[in-house]
């Protein structure tokens, strides 16, 4: 595991490059094709939304993009690194260095403080405790929660918890921020809050991939991919905003 | 609370280990104290051979092959350096009289070293002196039982007893020593060797003695002392082969054997209980860790998503299992030591608390946590992050 985080990426090379990506699940004797050949390139600084009804394969796509699962066939190059055939350890390292996750369920550890939660990816990156604390506090400051660093998740509102999760996603300076239904558990005010924050991050040059089934959430993105039956509708075409 | 219940098995196991070892060491100490008081460092030289090829084995102790000069030679520091004391005994069953009462007992003629060699103490008065011995004085030391039989009391120093018409002054009464086998150690009368030879012995062989006791410097050098005594006596008697020896050297080991077998049975029993409790405790740890892995599936998934490698997750759960073992072991040690301190006053047995045993117990407890934590930890490490994250 390397303590150095993301090297500066070539702005002209795609940060995500999926080629003929296929994923087949075996449930007993039944084969289920979740992804049926997806090609897609996402460039640095892009704000992409992936939309589709449930069962369309967008969750599978999100798992693949997040290096949580591997393709059955095809290839996936993430920030210049082919992750298609990596083993568990290498995938863990790739997730740690390249990807910042924001989940619908927030997924904060209730036993840790806000700053402790934000530090977690740096623990696995092998960053020294002093630097860890410093960077985690800076990330919390970036999402406007510097004053809540010592609070436990239970003492924070849903919107605040999701902002802690965003700080945790940012703290490693990842190649992409992968947000899976980030507003699914939030009221409308917090939704606006969190989406505004993603807009700001995009404004600062972050690459964001947003997975959602809500059209108005997807409308914030520059590019929207529609997934249906494991394929991009219209030959993987993005809908330019 | 739940972890406390989990640790119960380990707590009980470790507490019983501490008690087992404590009781074992205590029993061992009791036994060796007891044996030391009877002479665990004692060699008994008797006349007659125990292995006689001719089959003509003389009655044990009946042959007159041991002499006073053998005893003097054995007392030499050069010939038998591992011996610290030698006392020869020349005995005769004689009747002691006081007024109207009389009592037949074993009258033993011996030297002043007898009290030290036989580990005996006096209740009243003093043992006879070197002067008494060289002058063949008519003095006598009685065992407590003998004194009670004759006088109805043990406070009899200064009184006289008559043996075969000769009058002896009682100079001391021995403290009680219990019995060895079927012989009472308290029904005895002791006189100086010279007195025995000149006044009481009518065997016609004034030089011969029945038994020579040799006290070794410690029980560790007992066999060395035995070897030295054997070599010396073979030389003195002009015998070249051990097989032809006209004497036997014995150790008071029957007591040790009996005590050791009791101690071993006790140890096996308690060790069994401890091992069973530790096994149950270990299974408890495994159980709680499996529950913990299931309950914390989402946490495991998140940690993996954030970049924790399988080995990192495995180590986390292994360490938790070891901490469970450590806490259980520590509590067990505290309870065990508490019981070890409280029990002796109730049971009257000695319990020795050994620091080494305590450390080993805690290490064993941590080891049990580690061993029984391996499977749950491996399960946690193998969880696929997507399944783990999806878990509600």
Coordinates of C-alpha atoms in Angstrom, one line a residue:
Chain A
X1 CA 0.0 0.0 0.0
X2 CA 1.5 3.3 -1.0
X3 CA 1.1 6.3 1.2
X4 CA 1.2 8.7 -1.8
X5 CA -2.2 9.4 -3.1
X6 CA -3.2 10.3 -6.6
X7 CA -0.6 11.6 -8.9
X8 CA -1.7 14.4 -11.2
X9 CA -3.8 12.9 -14.0
X10 CA -3.4 13.6 -17.6
X11 CA -6.4 15.9 -18.3
X12 CA -6.7 14.6 -21.9
X13 CA -6.7 10.9 -21.0
X14 CA -10.0 9.4 -19.7
X15 CA -10.0 8.7 -16.0
X16 CA -12.5 5.9 -16.6
X17 CA -12.4 3.7 -19.7
X18 CA -14.8 0.8 -20.0
X19 CA -14.6 -1.4 -23.1
X20 CA -17.1 -4.0 -23.9
X21 CA -17.8 -4.5 -20.2
X22 CA -19.9 -7.5 -19.4
X23 CA -21.0 -8.9 -16.1
X24 CA -22.8 -12.2 -15.7
X25 CA -24.2 -13.5 -12.4
X26 CA -24.8 -17.1 -11.8
X27 CA -27.7 -17.8 -9.4
X28 CA -28.0 -21.6 -9.2
X29 CA -28.4 -22.7 -12.8
X30 CA -29.7 -19.4 -14.0
X31 CA -27.4 -17.0 -15.7
X32 CA -28.2 -13.4 -15.4
X33 CA -26.5 -10.8 -17.7
X34 CA -26.4 -7.6 -15.6
X35 CA -24.1 -5.8 -18.0
X36 CA -24.2 -6.5 -21.7
X37 CA -21.3 -4.8 -23.2
X38 CA -20.9 -1.2 -22.0
X39 CA -18.4 1.2 -23.5
X40 CA -17.8 4.4 -21.7
X41 CA -15.2 7.1 -21.2
X42 CA -15.2 9.7 -18.5
X43 CA -12.7 12.5 -18.5
X44 CA -11.2 14.4 -15.6
X45 CA -13.4 17.1 -14.3
X46 CA -16.5 15.6 -15.8
X47 CA -19.8 15.4 -13.8
X48 CA -21.6 12.3 -15.0
X49 CA -24.9 10.9 -13.9
X50 CA -25.9 7.3 -14.5
X51 CA -29.6 6.8 -14.4
X52 CA -31.9 3.9 -14.8
X53 CA -34.8 2.0 -13.2
X54 CA -34.0 -0.6 -10.6
X55 CA -32.9 -3.9 -12.1
X56 CA -31.4 -2.0 -15.1
X57 CA -27.8 -2.9 -14.1
X58 CA -26.9 0.5 -12.8
X59 CA -26.0 -0.9 -9.3
X60 CA -23.8 -3.5 -11.0
X61 CA -22.2 -0.7 -13.0
X62 CA -21.6 1.2 -9.9
X63 CA -19.9 -1.8 -8.2
X64 CA -17.7 -2.3 -11.2
X65 CA -16.7 1.4 -11.4
X66 CA -16.0 1.3 -7.7
X67 CA -13.7 -1.7 -8.0
X68 CA -16.1 -3.5 -5.6
X69 CA -16.6 -6.2 -8.2
X70 CA -14.8 -7.4 -11.3
X71 CA -16.0 -7.8 -14.9
X72 CA -16.8 -11.2 -16.4
X73 CA -15.4 -9.9 -19.7
X74 CA -14.2 -6.7 -21.3
X75 CA -11.8 -4.3 -19.6
X76 CA -11.8 -1.4 -17.1
X77 CA -9.0 1.0 -17.0
X78 CA -9.1 3.4 -14.0
X79 CA -6.7 6.4 -14.0
X80 CA -4.4 4.5 -16.4
X81 CA -4.4 1.3 -14.3
X82 CA -6.1 -1.8 -15.7
X83 CA -8.2 -3.1 -12.8
X84 CA -10.1 -5.8 -14.8
X85 CA -8.1 -8.7 -13.4
X86 CA -6.8 -7.5 -10.1
X87 CA -6.9 -9.7 -7.0
X88 CA -8.6 -8.7 -3.7
X89 CA -5.6 -6.9 -2.2
X90 CA -4.9 -4.9 -5.4
X91 CA -8.5 -3.9 -5.7
X92 CA -8.6 -2.8 -2.1
X93 CA -5.6 -0.6 -2.8
X94 CA -7.1 0.7 -6.0
X95 CA -10.3 1.6 -4.1
X96 CA -8.3 3.3 -1.4
X97 CA -6.2 5.4 -3.7
X98 CA -8.6 6.2 -6.6
X99 CA -12.1 6.2 -5.4
X100 CA -14.1 8.2 -2.9
X101 CA -17.4 6.6 -2.1
X102 CA -20.6 8.4 -1.0
X103 CA -23.4 5.9 -0.1
X104 CA -27.1 6.3 0.2
X105 CA -26.9 4.9 3.8
X106 CA -24.0 7.2 4.7
X107 CA -22.2 4.2 6.1
X108 CA -20.5 6.0 8.9
X109 CA -19.1 4.0 11.9
X110 CA -21.2 5.0 14.9
X111 CA -18.4 4.3 17.3
X112 CA -16.0 6.8 15.7
X113 CA -16.2 10.7 15.8
X114 CA -16.8 12.6 12.5
X115 CA -13.1 13.2 12.2
X116 CA -12.3 9.5 13.0
X117 CA -14.7 8.4 10.2
X118 CA -13.0 10.8 7.8
X119 CA -9.6 9.5 8.8
X120 CA -10.5 5.9 8.1
X121 CA -9.4 5.7 4.4
X122 CA -6.1 7.3 5.4
X123 CA -5.6 4.6 8.0
X124 CA -5.7 2.0 5.3
X125 CA -3.5 4.1 3.1
X126 CA -0.8 4.0 5.9
X127 CA -0.7 7.7 6.5
X128 CA 0.9 8.7 9.8
X129 CA -1.6 9.7 12.6
X130 CA -0.6 13.4 12.8
X131 CA -0.9 14.0 9.0
X132 CA -4.1 11.9 9.0
X133 CA -5.8 14.1 11.6
X134 CA -4.7 17.3 9.8
X135 CA -6.0 16.1 6.4
X136 CA -9.3 14.8 7.9
X137 CA -9.9 18.2 9.6
X138 CA -9.1 20.0 6.4
X139 CA -11.6 17.8 4.5
X140 CA -14.3 18.4 7.2
X141 CA -13.6 22.1 6.9
X142 CA -14.1 21.8 3.1
X143 CA -17.7 20.5 3.7
X144 CA -18.3 23.1 6.4
X145 CA -18.3 20.8 9.4
X146 CA -15.0 21.8 11.1
X147 CA -17.0 22.5 14.2
X148 CA -18.6 19.1 14.3
X149 CA -15.3 17.1 14.1
X150 CA -15.7 15.7 17.7
X151 CA -19.3 14.7 17.2
X152 CA -20.4 11.1 16.7
X153 CA -22.6 10.4 13.7
X154 CA -25.6 9.9 16.0
X155 CA -25.4 13.5 17.1
X156 CA -25.5 14.8 13.5
X157 CA -28.5 15.3 11.1
X158 CA -28.8 13.2 8.0
X159 CA -27.5 16.0 5.8
X160 CA -24.6 16.5 8.1
X161 CA -23.8 12.8 8.1
X162 CA -23.8 12.8 4.4
X163 CA -21.4 15.8 4.4
X164 CA -19.1 13.8 6.7
X165 CA -19.3 11.0 4.2
X166 CA -18.4 13.4 1.4
X167 CA -15.4 14.6 3.4
X168 CA -14.4 11.0 3.9
X169 CA -14.6 10.5 0.1
X170 CA -12.5 13.6 -0.6
X171 CA -9.8 13.1 2.0
X172 CA -7.7 10.8 -0.2
X173 CA -8.0 13.2 -3.1
X174 CA -9.3 10.4 -5.3
X175 CA -9.5 10.2 -9.1
X176 CA -13.3 10.0 -8.9
X177 CA -16.0 10.6 -6.4
X178 CA -18.6 7.8 -6.8
X179 CA -21.9 8.8 -5.3
X180 CA -24.6 6.0 -5.1
X181 CA -28.0 7.6 -4.6
X182 CA -26.4 10.1 -2.2
X183 CA -29.7 11.9 -1.6
X184 CA -31.9 8.8 -1.3
X185 CA -32.2 9.1 2.4
X186 CA -32.4 12.8 2.8
X187 CA -35.2 15.4 3.0
X188 CA -35.5 18.0 0.3
X189 CA -33.5 20.7 2.1
X190 CA -30.6 18.3 2.9
X191 CA -30.8 17.0 -0.7
X192 CA -30.3 20.5 -2.0
X193 CA -27.5 21.0 0.4
X194 CA -25.7 17.8 -0.7
X195 CA -26.3 18.4 -4.4
X196 CA -25.0 21.9 -4.0
X197 CA -21.9 20.6 -2.4
X198 CA -21.3 18.2 -5.4
X199 CA -21.8 21.1 -7.7
X200 CA -19.1 23.0 -5.8
X201 CA -16.8 20.1 -6.0
X202 CA -17.3 19.8 -9.7
X203 CA -16.6 23.5 -9.9
X204 CA -13.3 22.9 -8.1
X205 CA -12.4 20.3 -10.8
X206 CA -13.4 17.0 -9.2
X207 CA -14.6 14.1 -11.3
X208 CA -18.0 13.0 -10.1
X209 CA -20.0 9.9 -11.1
X210 CA -23.5 10.1 -9.6
X211 CA -25.8 7.1 -9.7
X212 CA -29.5 7.9 -9.2
X213 CA -32.9 7.1 -10.4
X214 CA -34.2 10.6 -9.9
X215 CA -34.3 12.7 -13.0
X216 CA -34.0 16.1 -11.3
X217 CA -30.9 14.9 -9.4
X218 CA -29.4 13.6 -12.7
X219 CA -30.2 17.0 -14.3
X220 CA -27.3 18.6 -12.3
X221 CA -24.8 16.5 -14.3
X222 CA -23.1 17.5 -17.5
X223 CA -23.6 14.1 -19.0
X224 CA -26.3 11.6 -18.3
X225 CA -26.0 7.9 -19.2
X226 CA -29.3 5.9 -19.3
X227 CA -28.9 2.3 -18.4
X228 CA -31.6 -0.1 -19.4
X229 CA -31.3 -3.9 -19.5
X230 CA -27.5 -3.7 -18.9
X231 CA -26.8 -1.4 -21.8
X232 CA -26.6 2.3 -22.4
X233 CA -29.7 3.3 -24.3
X234 CA -28.6 4.8 -27.7
X235 CA -25.2 3.1 -28.0
X236 CA -23.7 4.6 -24.8
X237 CA -24.5 8.1 -25.9
X238 CA -24.4 10.8 -23.2
X239 CA -27.0 13.4 -23.2
X240 CA -25.2 16.7 -23.2
X241 CA -26.6 19.2 -21.0
Chain B
X1 CA -22.3 -7.7 29.2
X2 CA -22.4 -10.2 26.3
X3 CA -18.6 -10.3 26.1
X4 CA -18.5 -10.8 29.8
X5 CA -20.7 -13.9 29.4
X6 CA -18.5 -15.0 26.5
X7 CA -15.4 -14.7 28.7
X8 CA -16.9 -16.7 31.5
X9 CA -15.5 -20.0 30.1
X10 CA -12.1 -18.5 29.9
X11 CA -12.5 -16.9 33.3
X12 CA -13.4 -20.2 34.9
X13 CA -10.7 -22.1 33.0
X14 CA -7.9 -19.7 33.9
X15 CA -9.1 -19.5 37.5
X16 CA -9.0 -23.2 37.8
X17 CA -5.6 -23.4 36.2
X18 CA -4.3 -20.9 38.8
X19 CA -5.9 -23.0 41.5
X20 CA -4.7 -26.3 40.1
X21 CA -1.1 -25.1 39.9
X22 CA -1.4 -23.4 43.3
X23 CA -2.9 -26.5 44.9
X24 CA -0.4 -28.7 43.2
X25 CA 2.6 -26.7 44.3
X26 CA 1.0 -26.3 47.8
X27 CA 0.5 -30.1 48.1
X28 CA 4.0 -30.7 46.9
X29 CA 5.3 -28.3 49.5
X30 CA 3.1 -29.9 52.3
X31 CA 4.4 -33.3 51.3
X32 CA 8.0 -32.4 51.1
X33 CA 7.7 -30.5 54.4
X34 CA 6.2 -33.6 55.9
X35 CA 8.8 -35.9 54.4
X36 CA 11.6 -33.6 55.4
X37 CA 10.3 -33.8 59.0
X38 CA 10.5 -37.6 58.8
X39 CA 13.8 -37.4 56.9
X40 CA 13.5 -37.2 53.1
X41 CA 17.3 -36.9 53.1
X42 CA 17.7 -40.0 55.2
X43 CA 19.5 -43.2 54.2
X44 CA 18.9 -46.4 56.2
X45 CA 21.7 -48.9 56.3
X46 CA 20.7 -52.3 57.5
X47 CA 22.6 -55.5 57.8
X48 CA 22.0 -58.4 55.5
X49 CA 21.7 -58.4 51.7
X50 CA 18.5 -57.8 49.8
X51 CA 19.8 -59.6 46.8
X52 CA 21.4 -62.9 47.7
X53 CA 22.2 -65.2 44.8
X54 CA 22.4 -68.2 47.1
X55 CA 18.8 -67.7 48.1
X56 CA 20.1 -67.8 51.7
X57 CA 18.8 -64.4 52.5
X58 CA 19.4 -63.6 56.1
X59 CA 16.5 -62.3 58.1
X60 CA 16.4 -58.6 57.5
X61 CA 18.5 -56.9 60.1
X62 CA 19.3 -60.1 61.9
X63 CA 22.8 -60.6 60.6
X64 CA 25.4 -58.9 62.7
X65 CA 27.4 -57.4 59.8
X66 CA 27.1 -53.7 60.7
X67 CA 29.5 -52.5 63.4
X68 CA 30.2 -49.3 65.4
X69 CA 33.4 -48.9 63.4
X70 CA 31.3 -48.9 60.2
X71 CA 29.3 -46.0 61.7
X72 CA 32.5 -44.1 62.7
X73 CA 33.9 -44.6 59.1
X74 CA 30.6 -43.4 57.5
X75 CA 30.8 -40.2 59.7
X76 CA 34.1 -39.3 57.9
X77 CA 33.8 -36.2 55.7
X78 CA 36.3 -37.6 53.3
X79 CA 34.7 -41.0 52.6
X80 CA 31.1 -39.7 52.5
X81 CA 31.2 -36.0 51.8
X82 CA 27.5 -35.7 51.0
X83 CA 26.5 -36.9 54.5
X84 CA 26.0 -34.4 57.3
X85 CA 25.2 -36.7 60.1
X86 CA 25.5 -40.4 61.0
X87 CA 23.7 -42.2 63.8
X88 CA 24.0 -45.9 64.5
X89 CA 21.3 -47.6 66.5
X90 CA 21.7 -50.6 68.7
X91 CA 18.3 -51.7 70.0
X92 CA 16.8 -54.1 72.4
X93 CA 13.3 -54.6 73.6
X94 CA 13.4 -54.1 77.3
X95 CA 11.0 -53.5 80.2
X96 CA 11.1 -50.1 81.9
X97 CA 9.8 -49.9 85.4
X98 CA 8.6 -47.0 87.6
X99 CA 7.2 -47.9 90.9
X100 CA 4.4 -50.4 90.2
X101 CA 4.1 -49.8 86.5
X102 CA 6.2 -51.3 83.8
X103 CA 6.3 -50.9 80.0
X104 CA 8.2 -52.8 77.4
X105 CA 9.6 -50.7 74.6
X106 CA 12.5 -50.5 72.2
X107 CA 15.5 -49.1 73.9
X108 CA 17.9 -47.6 71.4
X109 CA 21.6 -46.9 72.1
X110 CA 22.9 -44.2 69.8
X111 CA 25.1 -41.1 69.6
X112 CA 24.3 -37.4 70.3
X113 CA 23.8 -36.8 66.5
X114 CA 20.6 -38.9 66.7
X115 CA 18.2 -36.0 67.2
X116 CA 19.7 -34.2 64.1
X117 CA 19.8 -37.3 61.9
X118 CA 16.3 -38.5 62.8
X119 CA 14.9 -34.9 62.8
X120 CA 13.6 -35.2 66.4
X121 CA 13.0 -32.5 68.9
X122 CA 12.6 -32.5 72.6
X123 CA 9.5 -31.5 74.4
X124 CA 11.1 -31.4 77.9
X125 CA 14.7 -31.4 79.1
X126 CA 17.7 -32.1 76.9
X127 CA 19.2 -34.9 74.9
X128 CA 22.1 -36.7 76.5
X129 CA 25.6 -35.2 76.0
X130 CA 28.9 -36.3 74.7
X131 CA 30.1 -36.6 78.3
X132 CA 27.1 -38.8 79.1
X133 CA 28.2 -41.0 76.1
X134 CA 31.9 -41.2 76.9
X135 CA 31.1 -41.9 80.6
X136 CA 28.4 -44.4 79.7
X137 CA 26.1 -42.4 82.1
X138 CA 22.9 -43.9 83.2
X139 CA 20.7 -41.3 81.5
X140 CA 17.7 -41.9 79.3
X141 CA 15.4 -40.0 76.9
X142 CA 11.8 -41.2 76.6
X143 CA 9.3 -40.9 73.8
X144 CA 6.1 -39.1 74.7
X145 CA 4.0 -42.3 74.5
X146 CA 6.5 -44.3 76.6
X147 CA 6.5 -41.5 79.3
X148 CA 2.7 -41.4 79.3
X149 CA 2.4 -45.2 79.6
X150 CA 4.8 -45.3 82.6
X151 CA 4.0 -42.0 84.4
X152 CA 0.6 -40.9 83.0
X153 CA 2.4 -37.7 82.0
X154 CA 5.1 -36.4 79.8
X155 CA 6.6 -33.9 82.4
X156 CA 8.9 -36.5 83.8
X157 CA 12.4 -35.0 83.5
X158 CA 14.4 -35.8 86.7
X159 CA 12.5 -39.0 87.5
X160 CA 14.1 -42.3 87.5
X161 CA 13.2 -45.5 85.7
X162 CA 14.7 -49.0 86.3
X163 CA 15.8 -51.4 83.5
X164 CA 17.0 -54.8 84.5
X165 CA 17.8 -53.5 87.9
X166 CA 19.8 -50.5 86.8
X167 CA 18.5 -47.1 87.5
X168 CA 18.4 -44.4 84.8
X169 CA 17.7 -40.7 85.2
X170 CA 15.3 -39.2 82.6
X171 CA 17.0 -36.2 81.1
X172 CA 14.6 -35.5 78.3
X173 CA 11.2 -36.3 76.7
X174 CA 10.9 -36.3 72.9
X175 CA 8.3 -34.2 71.1
X176 CA 5.7 -36.3 69.2
X177 CA 6.6 -37.4 65.7
X178 CA 3.7 -39.6 64.8
X179 CA 4.2 -43.1 63.3
X180 CA 6.2 -44.5 60.4
X181 CA 4.3 -47.4 59.0
X182 CA 3.2 -49.6 61.9
X183 CA 6.0 -48.5 64.2
X184 CA 5.2 -45.7 66.6
X185 CA 8.0 -43.1 66.7
X186 CA 6.8 -42.0 70.1
X187 CA 7.1 -45.3 71.9
X188 CA 10.9 -45.3 72.4
X189 CA 13.6 -44.9 74.9
X190 CA 17.1 -43.6 73.9
X191 CA 20.3 -44.1 75.8
X192 CA 24.0 -43.3 75.0
X193 CA 25.6 -46.0 72.8
X194 CA 28.2 -46.8 75.4
X195 CA 25.6 -47.2 78.1
X196 CA 23.7 -49.6 75.8
X197 CA 26.9 -51.6 75.1
X198 CA 28.1 -51.7 78.7
X199 CA 24.9 -52.0 80.7
X200 CA 22.0 -53.2 78.6
X201 CA 23.2 -55.2 75.7
X202 CA 23.3 -58.9 76.3
X203 CA 23.6 -60.0 72.6
X204 CA 27.2 -61.0 73.2
X205 CA 28.4 -58.9 70.2
X206 CA 29.0 -55.4 71.6
X207 CA 30.3 -54.1 68.3
X208 CA 27.3 -54.9 66.1
X209 CA 24.5 -52.4 65.5
X210 CA 21.0 -52.9 64.0
X211 CA 20.8 -49.8 61.8
X212 CA 22.9 -46.9 60.7
X213 CA 21.1 -43.8 59.7
X214 CA 22.9 -41.4 57.4
X215 CA 21.5 -37.9 56.8
X216 CA 22.4 -36.5 53.4
X217 CA 23.2 -32.8 53.0
X218 CA 20.0 -32.5 50.9
X219 CA 17.5 -34.8 49.2
X220 CA 19.3 -33.9 45.9
X221 CA 22.5 -35.6 46.9
X222 CA 20.7 -38.5 48.5
X223 CA 21.8 -40.9 45.7
X224 CA 25.3 -39.6 45.8
X225 CA 25.5 -40.1 49.5
X226 CA 24.1 -43.6 49.1
X227 CA 26.8 -44.4 46.5
X228 CA 29.6 -43.1 48.7
X229 CA 28.3 -45.1 51.7
X230 CA 28.0 -48.2 49.6
X231 CA 31.6 -47.9 48.3
X232 CA 32.9 -47.3 51.8
X233 CA 31.1 -50.2 53.4
X234 CA 32.0 -52.6 50.6
X235 CA 35.7 -51.6 51.2
X236 CA 35.4 -51.9 55.0
X237 CA 33.8 -55.4 54.6
X238 CA 36.3 -56.5 52.0
X239 CA 33.6 -57.2 49.5
X240 CA 34.4 -56.6 45.8
X241 CA 31.0 -57.1 44.2
X242 CA 27.8 -55.2 45.0
X243 CA 25.9 -58.4 44.5
X244 CA 27.7 -59.9 47.5
X245 CA 27.0 -56.9 49.8
X246 CA 26.1 -57.9 53.4
X247 CA 24.2 -54.8 54.0
X248 CA 21.3 -52.8 52.4
X249 CA 20.9 -49.1 51.9
X250 CA 17.3 -47.9 51.7
X251 CA 15.6 -44.6 51.2
X252 CA 12.5 -43.6 53.0
X253 CA 10.7 -43.4 49.7
X254 CA 7.4 -45.2 50.3
X255 CA 6.0 -42.1 51.8
X256 CA 7.1 -40.0 48.8
X257 CA 5.5 -42.5 46.4
X258 CA 2.2 -42.4 48.2
X259 CA 2.1 -38.6 48.4
X260 CA 3.2 -38.2 44.8
X261 CA 0.4 -40.5 43.5
X262 CA -2.3 -38.6 45.4
X263 CA -0.9 -35.4 44.1
X264 CA -0.8 -36.7 40.6
X265 CA -4.4 -37.8 40.7
X266 CA -5.4 -34.4 42.0
X267 CA -3.5 -32.7 39.3
X268 CA -5.0 -34.8 36.6
X269 CA -8.5 -34.1 37.9
X270 CA -8.0 -30.4 38.2
X271 CA -6.2 -30.1 34.9
X272 CA -9.1 -32.0 33.2
X273 CA -11.5 -29.5 34.6
X274 CA -9.4 -26.6 33.5
X275 CA -8.9 -27.9 30.0
X276 CA -12.6 -28.5 29.6
X277 CA -13.4 -25.0 30.8
X278 CA -10.8 -23.5 28.5
X279 CA -12.2 -25.5 25.6
X280 CA -15.7 -24.3 26.3
X281 CA -14.4 -20.8 26.8
X282 CA -12.7 -21.0 23.4
X283 CA -15.8 -22.1 21.7
X284 CA -17.6 -19.2 23.5
X285 CA -15.1 -16.8 22.0
X286 CA -15.6 -18.3 18.5
X287 CA -19.3 -18.1 18.9
X288 CA -19.4 -14.5 19.9
X289 CA -16.9 -13.5 17.2
X290 CA -19.1 -15.2 14.6
X291 CA -22.1 -13.3 15.9
X292 CA -20.0 -10.2 15.8
X293 CA -18.9 -10.7 12.2
X294 CA -22.5 -11.2 11.2
X295 CA -23.7 -8.1 13.1
X296 CA -20.9 -6.0 11.7
X297 CA -21.2 -7.1 8.1
X298 CA -21.9 -3.5 7.0
X299 CA -18.9 -2.2 8.9
X300 CA -16.7 -4.8 7.3
X301 CA -18.1 -3.9 3.9
X302 CA -17.5 -0.2 4.5
X303 CA -13.9 -0.8 5.7
X304 CA -13.2 -2.9 2.6
X305 CA -14.7 -0.3 0.3
X306 CA -12.5 2.3 1.9
X307 CA -9.4 0.2 1.1
X308 CA -8.9 -2.3 3.9
X309 CA -7.3 -5.4 2.5
X310 CA -8.6 -8.9 3.6
X311 CA -5.6 -9.4 5.8
X312 CA -6.3 -6.1 7.5
X313 CA -9.8 -7.1 8.4
X314 CA -8.7 -10.5 9.5
X315 CA -6.1 -9.0 11.8
X316 CA -8.7 -6.6 13.3
X317 CA -11.0 -9.5 14.3
X318 CA -8.1 -11.7 15.5
X319 CA -6.9 -8.9 17.7
X320 CA -10.5 -8.5 19.1
X321 CA -10.6 -12.2 19.9
X322 CA -7.2 -12.0 21.6
X323 CA -8.4 -9.0 23.6
X324 CA -11.4 -11.1 24.7
X325 CA -9.0 -13.9 25.7
X326 CA -6.8 -11.4 27.5
X327 CA -9.6 -9.8 29.5
X328 CA -11.0 -13.3 30.4
X329 CA -7.6 -14.4 31.4
X330 CA -6.9 -11.4 33.5
X331 CA -10.3 -11.7 35.3
X332 CA -9.6 -15.4 35.7
X333 CA -6.2 -14.8 37.3
X334 CA -7.7 -12.2 39.7
X335 CA -10.5 -14.7 40.7
X336 CA -8.0 -17.6 40.9
X337 CA -5.6 -15.6 43.1
X338 CA -8.6 -14.4 45.3
X339 CA -9.7 -18.0 45.8
X340 CA -6.1 -19.1 46.4
X341 CA -5.9 -16.6 49.2
X342 CA -9.3 -17.4 50.6
X343 CA -9.3 -21.2 50.4
X344 CA -6.4 -22.2 52.6
X345 CA -8.2 -20.8 55.7
X346 CA -11.3 -22.8 54.8
X347 CA -9.7 -26.0 53.6
X348 CA -6.6 -25.9 55.7
X349 CA -4.5 -26.8 52.6
X350 CA -1.6 -24.8 51.3
X351 CA -1.9 -23.0 48.0
X352 CA 1.2 -21.6 46.5
X353 CA 0.7 -18.7 44.0
X354 CA 3.4 -18.9 41.3
X355 CA 4.1 -15.8 39.3
X356 CA 5.2 -17.9 36.3
X357 CA 1.9 -19.8 36.4
X358 CA 0.0 -16.5 36.3
X359 CA 1.9 -15.2 33.3
X360 CA 1.6 -18.5 31.5
X361 CA -2.2 -18.6 32.2
X362 CA -2.7 -15.1 30.7
X363 CA -0.6 -16.1 27.7
X364 CA -2.7 -19.3 27.3
X365 CA -5.9 -17.2 27.5
X366 CA -4.7 -14.9 24.7
X367 CA -3.6 -17.9 22.7
X368 CA -7.1 -19.4 23.0
X369 CA -8.6 -16.2 21.8
X370 CA -6.3 -16.3 18.8
X371 CA -6.9 -19.9 18.0
X372 CA -10.6 -19.7 18.3
X373 CA -10.7 -16.3 16.6
X374 CA -9.0 -17.6 13.4
X375 CA -12.2 -19.0 11.9
X376 CA -14.5 -16.0 12.5
X377 CA -11.7 -13.6 11.4
X378 CA -11.2 -15.6 8.2
X379 CA -15.0 -15.4 7.6
X380 CA -14.8 -11.6 8.0
X381 CA -11.9 -11.3 5.7
X382 CA -13.6 -13.3 3.0
X383 CA -16.8 -11.2 2.9
X384 CA -17.4 -9.7 -0.5
X385 CA -17.6 -5.9 -0.1
X386 CA -20.7 -5.5 -2.2
X387 CA -22.6 -8.2 -0.3
X388 CA -21.4 -6.7 3.0
X389 CA -22.5 -3.2 2.0
X390 CA -25.9 -4.3 0.8
X391 CA -26.6 -6.0 4.1
X392 CA -29.3 -4.1 6.0

